Amino acid sequence: MSTTNQALADWVKQVAELTQPDQIYWCDGSEAEDQKFNQMLLDDGSYKQLNSETHPNCYLHLSDSQDVARVEHLTFICTQKEVDAGPNNHWMDPAAAHDKIDALFAGCMKGRTMYVIPYCMGPIDSPIARCGVEITDSAYVVQNMRLMTRMGQAALSRIEQEGGFVKGLHSTGELDPNRRFIMHFPEELSIKSFGSGYGGNALLGKKCHALRIASYQAKTEGWLAEHMLILGIKTPAGKQHYVAAAFPSACGKTNLAMLIPPEGYLKDGWEISTVGDDICWMRPGEDGRLWAINPEAGFFGVAPGTAKETNPNALAMLYQDTIFTNVAETADGQPWWEGLDDRTPQTDWQGRPYDPANGPAAHPNSRFTVSAKRCPSYSAESESATGVPIDAIIFGGRRASLVPLVTEARSWDHGVLMGATVASETTAAATGAVGVVRRDPMAMKPFCGYHFGDYWGHWVGMKNQANKLPKVFTVNWFRKDEKGQFMWPGFGENMRVLEWIIGRCDNQLGANETAIGLLPSSQDINTKDLGMDLSVLDELLKVDKSAWKDEVTSVEGFLRNYGSRVPGELFRELKEIDDQLS
Ligand code: GTP
Ligand code: SPV
Ligand code: MN
């Protein structure tokens, strides 16, 4: 295979000269190719075949023990001007960054094959979709990209018609954490990643392209590239709604995207469908609404906690055609992780005999990779070229205290402030301490390819581009009581909050005005068959004024860190809250 796109052909040649692979292989995306790669990965020990009776065509990949998550301290945004990357990013001068990482790439593919992966983020025929090409020396990356994107011949044809594409160069190198960098060049629409084989560091279509590079393009071109799930909700009256929700990594997007409503809702005729679970690209349409696509074609989901009780839709996909990374294994070769069931695994995520003294059997950030088509709730609209119109945007995080179960913004600007100041406890999705509360604006702290001040300005400015913008909400499923127990049952029961959100969009349900926004009273939430003490729900819907006063002070300090690029609207909204609290 070769290409009529001269820029692509030249780039491939130039990369081969730098990295010196034994062979160059162009991925066509065919079924035969898929099988060939699986066999290759089995043969070289990168894959272990799981039980073919219970899990046909499923594979276990155990990574290097030091290569299990995103590495934010090694991730750089390399813009000409440092100020454009913003205090939210690590910055390196582009020329210095190229020199540094090219020195690592020099000769790194000797004895290896260089794979060229043309891919499309979004439905192949969608004007909202964008293409890229990833060059990698990892067949595991190829197999993940095959599931996560539309890759191969069709993507290459689109690239040949369109011309432009995002360039992503990747090598696993020696998996040495001291020789690892994830570099982004938004002004050049290119990415260079060295030394890691893990998801967000190595599947360059995902966070690197579809968020860091795309957020920069979106700002320039007037659209939004966001860390959001997209969920369809059909009411018993047959009205179809779509919501997009941004929660930080490992804070519940996949779970909400695949929610199965409580029995009573199903009886009444509510229907939930899944459009996407991690990334959302939105554009103002001619009708003044925001239209969204899921740029991905698969799910790279957190395994631990996935169970019949919590996320039956996810579990149902995982019995076939799935790659499992860093999970444990039972004696009969089935994948296993904490929370799945009460079996005891035989080997842990490092392939050792399981011993609880060594910690969890599955790594807390162990993942499954699976085609979205295997999801029972996958929406046919996911393939729509125009996307789906968004009625509500939801922001959330893990906050053990303070933040109520649900709050509606008074206005678009207030909603942007809510999104910009969301805080959440850190998780195992990135290396570093877990459980530390940090601000994670729009769940984009690790993923915004430019200065947060400019990003919030872009969000505020959307109101001049679209006159039927979604209503904005925040949610918090993660409040804890004095004993450290979750106060809200979460998962399928989150439907009760979605019902209120949809009711607000349709002007059918009530809300109380408070200093921090519009909140339901406990009677506004459908608690039929919930079996929960209503005083707990009251507690989840209370606004603690003195604690919120402290929050306002903290938020003000946080916004000030971003200097003069922060839009004045955010300070105005914050002052409004402060005034109302007094
Ligand atoms: P990324 O793929 O890293 O972006 O994560 P995500 O946002 O898709 O998170 P995911 O849905 O995979 O959930 C992460 C963890 O949170 C899992 O262990 C879930 O079981 C747990 N979780 C999800 N939703 C809820 C909820 O409503 N309540 C509680 N208590 N836990 C939840
Ligand atoms: C996340 O960390 O938000 C993920 C997994 O969705 S990764 O692909 O590693 O970014
Ligand atoms: Mn994510």
Coordinates of C-alpha atoms and ligand atoms in Angstrom, one line a residue:
M1 CA 0.0 0.0 0.0
S2 CA 1.1 3.5 -0.7
T3 CA -0.6 6.9 -0.9
T4 CA -1.3 9.6 -3.4
N5 CA -1.1 12.2 -0.6
Q6 CA 2.4 13.6 -1.1
A7 CA 2.6 15.1 2.4
L8 CA 1.8 11.8 3.9
A9 CA 4.3 9.8 1.7
D10 CA 7.0 12.4 2.5
W11 CA 6.4 12.2 6.2
V12 CA 6.4 8.4 6.3
K13 CA 9.7 8.4 4.4
Q14 CA 11.2 11.0 6.8
V15 CA 10.1 9.1 9.9
A16 CA 11.6 5.9 8.5
E17 CA 14.9 7.7 7.9
L18 CA 14.9 8.8 11.5
T19 CA 13.7 5.6 13.2
Q20 CA 15.2 3.1 10.8
P21 CA 12.6 0.3 11.0
D22 CA 13.3 -3.1 9.3
Q23 CA 9.9 -2.9 7.5
I24 CA 7.1 -0.4 6.9
Y25 CA 3.5 -1.8 7.0
W26 CA 0.4 0.2 6.0
C27 CA -2.7 -0.9 8.0
D28 CA -5.7 -1.5 5.7
G29 CA -8.2 -2.2 8.5
S30 CA -9.3 -5.5 7.1
E31 CA -10.6 -8.6 9.0
A32 CA -7.7 -10.6 7.7
E33 CA -5.2 -8.1 9.0
D34 CA -6.9 -8.1 12.4
Q35 CA -6.4 -11.9 12.7
K36 CA -2.9 -11.7 11.5
F37 CA -2.0 -9.1 14.2
N38 CA -3.7 -11.1 17.0
Q39 CA -1.7 -14.1 16.0
M40 CA 1.5 -12.1 15.9
L41 CA 0.8 -10.7 19.4
L42 CA 0.1 -14.2 20.7
D43 CA 3.3 -15.5 19.1
D44 CA 5.5 -12.8 20.6
G45 CA 4.0 -13.1 24.1
S46 CA 2.3 -9.7 24.1
Y47 CA -1.1 -11.4 24.3
K48 CA -2.3 -14.3 26.2
Q49 CA -5.4 -16.0 24.8
L50 CA -8.3 -16.0 27.4
N51 CA -10.7 -18.9 27.7
S52 CA -12.1 -19.3 24.2
E53 CA -15.3 -21.0 25.4
T54 CA -16.4 -18.2 27.8
H55 CA -14.5 -15.3 26.0
P56 CA -13.9 -16.0 22.3
N57 CA -11.4 -13.8 20.6
C58 CA -10.4 -12.1 23.9
Y59 CA -6.8 -11.4 24.9
L60 CA -5.0 -10.4 28.0
H61 CA -2.1 -7.9 27.7
L62 CA 0.0 -7.3 30.8
S63 CA 2.0 -4.1 30.5
D64 CA 5.3 -3.1 32.0
S65 CA 4.6 -2.5 35.7
Q66 CA 5.8 1.1 35.3
D67 CA 3.6 1.8 32.4
V68 CA 0.0 1.7 33.6
A69 CA -1.5 5.2 33.3
R70 CA -1.2 8.6 31.7
V71 CA 1.8 10.6 32.8
E72 CA 0.8 14.2 33.2
H73 CA 4.3 15.4 34.3
L74 CA 5.8 14.1 31.1
T75 CA 3.1 15.5 28.8
F76 CA 3.9 18.8 27.1
I77 CA 2.1 21.4 25.0
C78 CA 4.7 23.0 22.7
T79 CA 3.4 26.3 21.4
Q80 CA 5.7 29.0 20.0
K81 CA 4.7 31.3 22.9
E82 CA 4.8 29.8 26.4
V83 CA 1.9 31.9 27.5
D84 CA -0.4 30.2 24.9
A85 CA 0.0 26.8 26.6
G86 CA -1.2 28.4 29.9
P87 CA -0.5 27.6 33.5
N88 CA -2.7 24.5 33.0
N89 CA 0.0 22.8 30.9
H90 CA 3.7 21.9 30.9
W91 CA 5.3 23.8 28.1
M92 CA 8.4 23.3 26.0
D93 CA 9.7 25.4 23.1
P94 CA 8.8 23.5 19.9
A95 CA 12.3 23.4 18.5
A96 CA 13.8 22.2 21.8
A97 CA 11.0 19.6 22.1
H98 CA 11.6 18.2 18.6
D99 CA 15.3 18.0 19.3
K100 CA 14.8 16.3 22.6
I101 CA 12.3 13.7 21.4
D102 CA 13.9 13.1 18.0
A103 CA 17.1 12.1 19.7
L104 CA 15.0 9.4 21.4
F105 CA 13.4 8.4 18.1
A106 CA 16.7 8.1 16.3
G107 CA 17.2 4.5 15.3
C108 CA 14.5 3.3 17.8
M109 CA 12.7 1.1 15.3
K110 CA 15.8 -1.0 14.3
G111 CA 14.8 -4.6 14.2
R112 CA 11.1 -3.5 14.5
T113 CA 8.3 -3.0 12.0
M114 CA 6.9 0.5 11.6
Y115 CA 3.1 0.5 11.3
V116 CA 1.3 3.3 9.5
I117 CA -2.3 3.7 10.7
P118 CA -4.6 6.1 8.8
Y119 CA -7.6 6.8 11.0
C120 CA -10.7 8.9 11.1
M121 CA -12.1 10.4 14.4
G122 CA -15.9 10.3 13.8
P123 CA -18.1 8.7 11.2
I124 CA -16.2 8.5 7.9
D125 CA -18.8 10.6 6.1
S126 CA -19.2 13.2 8.8
P127 CA -18.2 16.8 8.1
I128 CA -17.5 17.1 11.9
A129 CA -15.0 14.2 11.8
R130 CA -11.3 14.7 11.3
C131 CA -8.5 12.3 10.2
G132 CA -5.0 11.5 11.4
V133 CA -2.2 9.1 10.8
E134 CA -0.4 7.4 13.6
I135 CA 3.0 5.8 13.0
T136 CA 3.9 3.3 15.7
D137 CA 6.2 0.3 16.3
S138 CA 3.6 -1.4 18.6
A139 CA 1.2 -4.0 17.2
Y140 CA -0.7 -3.7 20.4
V141 CA -1.3 -0.1 19.6
V142 CA -2.5 -1.0 16.1
Q143 CA -5.0 -3.5 17.6
N144 CA -6.3 -0.9 20.1
M145 CA -6.6 1.8 17.3
R146 CA -8.5 -0.7 15.2
L147 CA -11.2 -0.9 17.9
M148 CA -11.1 2.7 19.0
T149 CA -11.1 4.5 15.6
R150 CA -12.3 4.0 12.0
M151 CA -8.9 2.9 10.7
G152 CA -7.5 1.7 7.5
Q153 CA -8.3 2.1 3.8
A154 CA -11.5 4.2 4.2
A155 CA -9.7 6.7 6.4
L156 CA -6.8 6.8 4.0
S157 CA -9.2 7.5 1.1
R158 CA -10.7 10.4 3.0
I159 CA -7.2 11.8 3.8
E160 CA -6.3 11.6 0.1
Q161 CA -9.5 13.5 -0.8
E162 CA -9.1 16.1 2.0
G163 CA -5.4 16.6 2.1
G164 CA -4.9 17.5 5.7
F165 CA -4.4 15.2 8.7
V166 CA -2.9 15.2 12.2
K167 CA 0.5 13.6 12.3
G168 CA 1.2 11.3 15.3
L169 CA 4.5 9.6 15.8
H170 CA 4.8 6.9 18.5
S171 CA 7.3 4.4 19.7
T172 CA 7.3 2.3 22.9
G173 CA 11.1 2.8 23.0
E174 CA 12.3 0.8 26.0
L175 CA 9.4 1.7 28.2
D176 CA 11.8 3.5 30.4
P177 CA 10.0 6.2 32.5
N178 CA 13.1 8.3 32.3
R179 CA 13.0 8.3 28.5
R180 CA 9.3 9.0 28.1
F181 CA 7.6 12.1 26.7
I182 CA 4.2 12.9 25.2
M183 CA 4.7 16.1 23.2
H184 CA 2.0 18.1 21.4
F185 CA 2.5 20.7 18.7
P186 CA -0.9 22.2 18.2
E187 CA 0.3 24.9 15.8
E188 CA 1.8 22.1 13.6
L189 CA -1.1 19.7 14.2
S190 CA 1.3 17.0 15.3
I191 CA 2.1 14.7 18.2
K192 CA 5.2 12.8 19.2
S193 CA 5.0 10.2 22.0
F194 CA 7.9 8.1 23.1
G195 CA 8.5 5.4 25.8
S196 CA 4.9 4.3 26.8
G197 CA 2.5 1.8 25.4
Y198 CA -0.4 2.8 27.7
G199 CA -3.8 4.0 26.3
G200 CA -3.8 7.8 26.6
N201 CA -0.1 8.0 26.0
A202 CA 0.0 5.7 23.0
L203 CA -3.3 5.6 21.2
L204 CA -2.7 9.0 19.7
G205 CA -6.2 9.4 18.2
K206 CA -7.7 9.5 21.6
K207 CA -6.6 12.1 24.2
C208 CA -3.6 13.5 22.2
H209 CA -5.5 14.2 18.9
A210 CA -9.2 14.2 19.8
L211 CA -8.7 16.4 22.9
R212 CA -5.4 18.3 23.0
I213 CA -4.9 19.0 19.3
A214 CA -8.7 19.2 18.6
S215 CA -9.4 21.6 21.4
Y216 CA -6.9 24.0 19.9
Q217 CA -8.4 23.5 16.4
A218 CA -11.9 23.9 17.9
K219 CA -11.0 27.2 19.5
T220 CA -9.6 28.5 16.1
E221 CA -12.6 27.2 14.2
G222 CA -15.5 27.9 16.5
W223 CA -16.5 24.5 17.9
L224 CA -15.8 22.4 21.1
A225 CA -13.7 19.3 21.7
E226 CA -14.6 18.0 25.1
H227 CA -14.0 15.1 27.6
M228 CA -17.6 14.2 27.6
L229 CA -19.9 11.2 27.2
I230 CA -23.0 11.5 25.0
L231 CA -26.2 9.8 26.2
G232 CA -29.6 9.5 24.5
I233 CA -32.7 9.7 26.7
K234 CA -36.2 9.0 25.3
T235 CA -39.1 9.9 27.5
P236 CA -42.3 7.7 27.8
A237 CA -44.0 10.4 25.6
G238 CA -41.4 9.5 22.9
K239 CA -39.4 12.7 23.0
Q240 CA -35.7 12.1 22.2
H241 CA -33.1 14.1 24.2
Y242 CA -29.4 14.0 24.2
V243 CA -27.1 15.1 27.0
A244 CA -23.3 15.4 27.2
A245 CA -21.5 15.0 30.5
A246 CA -17.9 15.9 31.5
F247 CA -16.5 14.0 34.5
P248 CA -12.8 13.6 35.1
S249 CA -11.0 10.4 34.3
A250 CA -12.4 7.4 36.2
C251 CA -15.3 9.4 37.6
G252 CA -18.2 7.7 35.9
K253 CA -18.6 8.6 32.2
T254 CA -18.6 5.1 30.8
N255 CA -21.1 4.1 33.6
L256 CA -23.5 6.9 32.9
A257 CA -23.2 6.5 29.2
M258 CA -24.5 2.9 29.5
L259 CA -26.9 3.4 32.3
I260 CA -29.8 1.0 32.7
P261 CA -32.7 2.7 34.4
P262 CA -34.5 1.2 37.5
E263 CA -37.3 -1.3 36.7
G264 CA -40.1 1.3 37.2
Y265 CA -38.6 3.6 34.5
L266 CA -38.3 0.7 32.1
K267 CA -42.0 -0.2 32.7
D268 CA -43.0 3.4 32.1
G269 CA -41.2 3.4 28.7
W270 CA -38.0 5.4 29.4
E271 CA -35.2 4.4 27.0
I272 CA -31.4 5.1 27.3
S273 CA -29.0 4.9 24.4
T274 CA -25.2 5.3 24.3
V275 CA -23.6 7.6 21.7
G276 CA -20.2 8.0 23.3
D277 CA -18.4 7.4 26.7
D278 CA -15.3 9.7 26.7
I279 CA -15.0 12.3 24.0
C280 CA -17.5 14.7 22.3
W281 CA -17.0 17.1 19.4
M282 CA -19.8 19.7 19.2
R283 CA -20.6 22.3 16.6
P284 CA -23.2 25.0 16.4
G285 CA -25.8 24.0 13.8
E286 CA -27.9 26.3 11.6
D287 CA -30.7 25.8 14.0
G288 CA -28.7 27.4 16.8
R289 CA -28.3 24.2 18.7
L290 CA -25.0 22.3 19.5
W291 CA -24.6 19.1 17.4
A292 CA -22.4 16.4 18.7
I293 CA -20.5 13.4 17.4
N294 CA -18.5 10.8 19.3
P295 CA -15.2 10.8 17.5
E296 CA -14.4 7.3 18.8
A297 CA -15.5 3.9 17.6
G298 CA -14.8 1.9 20.7
F299 CA -14.5 2.0 24.5
F300 CA -11.3 2.0 26.5
G301 CA -13.0 1.5 29.8
V302 CA -11.9 1.1 33.5
A303 CA -12.3 -2.6 34.4
P304 CA -12.5 -2.5 38.2
G305 CA -16.0 -1.9 39.5
T306 CA -17.6 -3.1 36.2
A307 CA -20.2 -5.7 37.3
K308 CA -23.6 -7.0 36.6
E309 CA -25.0 -4.9 39.4
T310 CA -23.2 -1.6 38.4
N311 CA -22.9 -1.7 34.6
P312 CA -24.6 -4.7 32.9
N313 CA -24.4 -3.1 29.5
A314 CA -20.6 -2.9 29.8
L315 CA -20.2 -6.3 31.1
A316 CA -22.3 -7.8 28.3
M317 CA -19.8 -6.4 25.7
L318 CA -16.8 -8.0 27.3
Y319 CA -17.4 -11.7 26.5
Q320 CA -16.1 -11.5 23.0
D321 CA -13.6 -9.6 20.8
T322 CA -12.1 -7.7 23.7
I323 CA -8.5 -6.7 24.7
F324 CA -8.0 -6.7 28.5
T325 CA -5.0 -4.8 29.8
N326 CA -3.6 -5.4 33.3
V327 CA -6.5 -7.3 34.7
A328 CA -6.2 -10.5 36.7
E329 CA -7.0 -14.0 35.5
T330 CA -9.0 -16.9 37.0
A331 CA -7.7 -20.5 37.0
D332 CA -9.8 -21.3 33.9
G333 CA -8.4 -18.3 31.9
Q334 CA -11.2 -15.8 32.4
P335 CA -10.5 -12.1 33.0
W336 CA -11.1 -10.9 36.5
W337 CA -11.0 -7.6 38.5
E338 CA -12.0 -6.2 41.8
G339 CA -15.8 -5.7 42.0
L340 CA -16.6 -8.2 39.3
D341 CA -17.7 -11.1 41.5
D342 CA -16.6 -13.1 44.5
R343 CA -14.3 -15.5 42.7
T344 CA -10.6 -15.5 43.6
P345 CA -8.2 -15.0 40.7
Q346 CA -5.2 -17.2 40.2
T347 CA -2.8 -14.7 38.8
D348 CA -2.6 -10.9 39.2
W349 CA -2.0 -8.1 36.7
Q350 CA 1.7 -8.8 36.7
G351 CA 1.2 -12.5 36.1
R352 CA 2.2 -13.4 39.6
P353 CA 0.2 -16.0 41.7
Y354 CA -2.4 -13.8 43.3
D355 CA -1.5 -12.8 46.9
P356 CA -3.6 -10.1 48.5
A357 CA -0.4 -8.9 50.3
N358 CA 0.7 -7.6 46.8
G359 CA -2.3 -5.3 46.6
P360 CA -5.3 -5.5 44.2
A361 CA -5.3 -8.4 41.7
A362 CA -6.2 -6.2 38.8
H363 CA -4.4 -2.8 38.5
P364 CA -6.8 0.0 39.6
N365 CA -6.4 1.5 36.1
S366 CA -6.8 -1.8 34.3
R367 CA -8.8 -1.4 31.1
F368 CA -10.9 -3.2 28.4
T369 CA -10.8 -2.2 24.8
V370 CA -13.9 -3.1 22.8
S371 CA -15.8 -2.0 19.7
A372 CA -18.7 0.3 20.5
K373 CA -20.8 -2.0 18.2
R374 CA -20.7 -4.6 20.9
C375 CA -22.6 -2.4 23.4
P376 CA -26.2 -3.4 23.8
S377 CA -27.3 0.2 24.3
Y378 CA -25.2 1.6 21.4
S379 CA -27.3 4.2 19.5
A380 CA -27.7 4.0 15.8
E381 CA -27.4 7.8 15.8
S382 CA -23.7 7.3 16.7
E383 CA -23.1 6.7 13.0
S384 CA -25.0 9.8 12.0
A385 CA -22.9 12.3 9.9
T386 CA -24.7 15.3 11.4
G387 CA -24.4 14.1 15.0
V388 CA -27.1 14.6 17.6
P389 CA -28.4 17.8 19.1
I390 CA -27.5 18.4 22.8
D391 CA -30.2 19.5 25.2
A392 CA -28.1 19.6 28.4
I393 CA -24.5 19.7 29.4
I394 CA -23.6 18.1 32.8
F395 CA -20.4 18.7 34.7
G396 CA -19.3 16.5 37.6
G397 CA -16.6 15.3 39.8
R398 CA -15.8 13.2 42.9
R399 CA -16.5 15.4 45.9
A400 CA -17.0 13.6 49.2
S401 CA -18.5 16.8 50.6
L402 CA -20.0 20.2 49.8
V403 CA -21.3 19.8 46.2
P404 CA -25.0 18.8 46.0
L405 CA -26.4 15.9 44.0
V406 CA -27.5 18.2 41.2
T407 CA -27.6 21.9 40.5
E408 CA -28.8 23.8 37.4
A409 CA -27.0 26.9 36.2
R410 CA -28.9 30.2 36.1
S411 CA -27.5 31.1 32.7
W412 CA -24.9 30.0 30.1
D413 CA -22.2 32.2 31.8
H414 CA -23.0 30.7 35.2
G415 CA -22.8 27.2 33.6
V416 CA -19.3 28.0 32.2
L417 CA -18.2 29.1 35.7
M418 CA -19.6 25.9 37.2
G419 CA -17.6 23.9 34.6
A420 CA -14.5 25.9 35.0
T421 CA -14.4 25.4 38.8
V422 CA -15.4 21.8 39.2
A423 CA -13.0 20.0 41.6
S424 CA -12.5 16.3 41.9
E425 CA -10.5 13.7 43.8
T426 CA -7.6 12.3 41.6
T427 CA -7.9 8.7 40.4
A428 CA -5.6 5.9 39.2
A429 CA -6.1 7.0 35.5
A430 CA -3.0 9.1 35.8
T431 CA 0.2 8.4 37.8
G432 CA 0.6 10.2 41.1
A433 CA -1.4 10.5 44.3
V434 CA -5.0 9.2 44.3
G435 CA -7.8 11.0 46.2
V436 CA -6.4 14.5 46.3
V437 CA -9.0 17.2 45.5
R438 CA -7.9 19.4 42.6
R439 CA -9.8 21.7 40.2
D440 CA -10.4 19.9 36.9
P441 CA -12.2 22.5 34.7
M442 CA -14.6 20.8 32.4
A443 CA -12.7 17.5 33.2
M444 CA -10.1 19.0 30.8
K445 CA -7.2 19.7 33.1
P446 CA -5.0 17.0 31.5
F447 CA -6.4 17.5 28.0
C448 CA -6.8 21.2 27.1
G449 CA -4.3 22.0 24.4
Y450 CA -4.1 25.7 25.2
H451 CA -4.5 28.4 28.0
F452 CA -7.5 27.7 30.2
G453 CA -8.3 31.5 30.3
D454 CA -8.7 31.4 26.5
Y455 CA -10.6 28.2 26.7
W456 CA -13.2 29.6 29.1
G457 CA -13.4 32.7 26.9
H458 CA -14.1 30.4 24.0
W459 CA -16.9 28.7 26.0
V460 CA -18.4 32.0 27.1
G461 CA -18.2 33.1 23.4
M462 CA -20.3 30.2 22.2
K463 CA -23.4 32.1 23.2
N464 CA -22.7 34.4 20.3
Q465 CA -22.4 31.5 17.9
A466 CA -25.4 29.4 18.9
N467 CA -28.7 30.9 20.2
K468 CA -30.2 27.6 21.5
L469 CA -27.4 26.4 23.8
P470 CA -28.0 23.5 26.1
K471 CA -28.9 24.1 29.8
V472 CA -26.0 23.5 32.1
F473 CA -25.9 21.3 35.3
T474 CA -23.5 20.0 37.8
V475 CA -23.9 16.6 39.5
N476 CA -22.0 14.8 42.3
W477 CA -22.6 11.0 42.7
F478 CA -19.8 10.7 45.2
R479 CA -20.9 12.4 48.5
K480 CA -19.9 10.4 51.6
D481 CA -21.2 10.3 55.1
E482 CA -19.2 10.4 58.4
K483 CA -18.6 6.7 58.0
G484 CA -17.1 7.1 54.6
Q485 CA -20.0 5.4 52.8
F486 CA -21.4 6.8 49.6
M487 CA -24.7 8.6 50.4
W488 CA -26.2 8.2 46.9
P489 CA -26.7 4.8 45.4
G490 CA -25.4 5.9 42.0
F491 CA -25.2 3.9 38.8
G492 CA -28.7 3.0 37.4
E493 CA -30.3 5.2 40.1
N494 CA -28.6 8.2 38.5
M495 CA -31.6 8.0 36.1
R496 CA -33.6 9.9 38.8
V497 CA -31.3 12.9 38.4
L498 CA -31.4 12.6 34.6
E499 CA -35.2 12.7 34.8
W500 CA -35.1 16.0 36.7
I501 CA -32.6 17.4 34.2
I502 CA -34.8 16.4 31.3
G503 CA -37.8 17.8 33.1
R504 CA -36.0 21.1 33.5
C505 CA -35.1 21.2 29.8
D506 CA -38.8 20.6 28.9
N507 CA -39.9 23.2 31.5
Q508 CA -41.9 20.5 33.3
L509 CA -40.3 20.2 36.7
G510 CA -39.7 22.6 39.6
A511 CA -36.6 24.0 41.1
N512 CA -35.6 26.3 44.0
E513 CA -33.4 29.3 43.5
T514 CA -30.4 29.3 45.8
A515 CA -27.1 31.3 45.9
I516 CA -25.3 28.6 43.9
G517 CA -27.9 27.9 41.3
L518 CA -31.3 26.1 40.9
L519 CA -31.8 22.9 43.0
P520 CA -34.6 20.4 43.2
S521 CA -36.3 19.9 46.5
S522 CA -36.4 16.2 47.5
Q523 CA -40.1 16.1 46.2
D524 CA -38.9 17.2 42.7
I525 CA -36.8 14.0 42.5
N526 CA -38.7 10.8 41.6
T527 CA -38.0 8.5 44.6
K528 CA -40.5 5.7 43.8
D529 CA -39.0 2.4 44.8
L530 CA -35.7 4.1 45.7
G531 CA -35.7 2.7 49.2
M532 CA -33.5 5.5 50.5
D533 CA -34.0 7.5 53.6
L534 CA -35.4 10.9 52.4
S535 CA -33.5 12.8 55.0
V536 CA -30.3 11.6 53.2
L537 CA -31.7 13.0 50.0
D538 CA -32.5 16.3 51.7
E539 CA -28.9 16.4 52.9
L540 CA -27.6 15.8 49.4
L541 CA -29.7 18.8 48.2
K542 CA -28.7 21.2 50.9
V543 CA -26.5 24.3 50.3
D544 CA -24.1 24.8 53.2
K545 CA -23.7 28.6 53.0
S546 CA -20.6 29.0 55.2
A547 CA -18.8 26.1 53.4
W548 CA -19.8 27.7 50.0
K549 CA -18.4 31.0 51.2
D550 CA -15.0 29.3 51.6
E551 CA -15.4 27.7 48.2
V552 CA -16.0 31.1 46.6
T553 CA -12.8 32.3 48.1
S554 CA -10.9 29.3 46.9
V555 CA -12.5 29.6 43.4
E556 CA -11.5 33.3 43.2
G557 CA -7.9 32.4 44.0
F558 CA -8.0 29.6 41.4
L559 CA -9.3 31.9 38.6
R560 CA -6.8 34.6 39.5
N561 CA -4.0 32.1 38.8
Y562 CA -5.0 32.3 35.2
G563 CA -4.4 36.0 35.0
S564 CA -5.9 38.5 32.5
R565 CA -7.0 35.9 30.0
V566 CA -9.9 34.8 32.3
P567 CA -13.1 36.2 30.9
G568 CA -14.7 38.9 33.1
E569 CA -18.0 37.0 32.9
L570 CA -16.6 34.4 35.3
F571 CA -15.8 36.9 38.0
R572 CA -19.2 38.5 37.5
E573 CA -20.9 35.2 38.0
L574 CA -18.7 34.5 41.1
K575 CA -19.6 37.8 42.6
E576 CA -23.3 37.1 42.1
I577 CA -22.9 33.9 44.1
D578 CA -20.9 35.7 46.7
D579 CA -23.5 38.4 47.0
Q580 CA -26.3 35.9 47.3
L581 CA -24.5 33.9 50.0
S582 CA -24.1 37.1 52.1
Ligands
GTP1 P1 -12.2 7.3 32.0 O1 -12.3 6.2 31.1 O2 -10.9 7.3 32.8 O3 -12.4 8.7 31.4 O4 -13.3 7.1 33.2 P2 -14.8 7.3 33.3 O5 -15.2 8.7 33.6 O6 -15.5 6.7 32.1 O7 -15.2 6.4 34.6 P3 -16.0 5.0 34.7 O8 -17.4 5.1 34.3 O9 -15.2 4.0 34.1 O10 -16.0 4.8 36.3 C1 -14.9 4.8 37.1 C2 -15.1 4.2 38.4 O11 -16.2 4.9 39.1 C3 -15.6 2.7 38.3 O12 -14.9 1.9 39.2 C4 -17.1 2.8 38.6 O13 -17.6 1.6 39.1 C5 -17.2 4.0 39.5 N1 -18.5 4.7 39.3 C6 -19.1 5.1 38.2 N2 -20.3 5.6 38.4 C7 -20.5 5.6 39.7 C8 -21.6 6.1 40.6 O14 -22.7 6.6 40.1 N3 -21.4 5.9 41.9 C9 -20.3 5.4 42.4 N4 -20.2 5.2 43.8 N5 -19.3 4.9 41.7 C10 -19.4 5.1 40.3
SPV2 C1 -8.8 8.9 30.8 O1 -7.8 8.8 31.6 O2 -9.6 9.9 30.9 C2 -9.1 7.8 29.9 C3 -8.1 6.7 29.7 O3 -10.2 7.8 29.3 S1 -6.8 7.3 28.7 O4 -7.1 6.8 27.3 O5 -5.6 6.8 29.2 O6 -6.8 8.8 28.7
MN3 MN -11.4 9.7 29.8

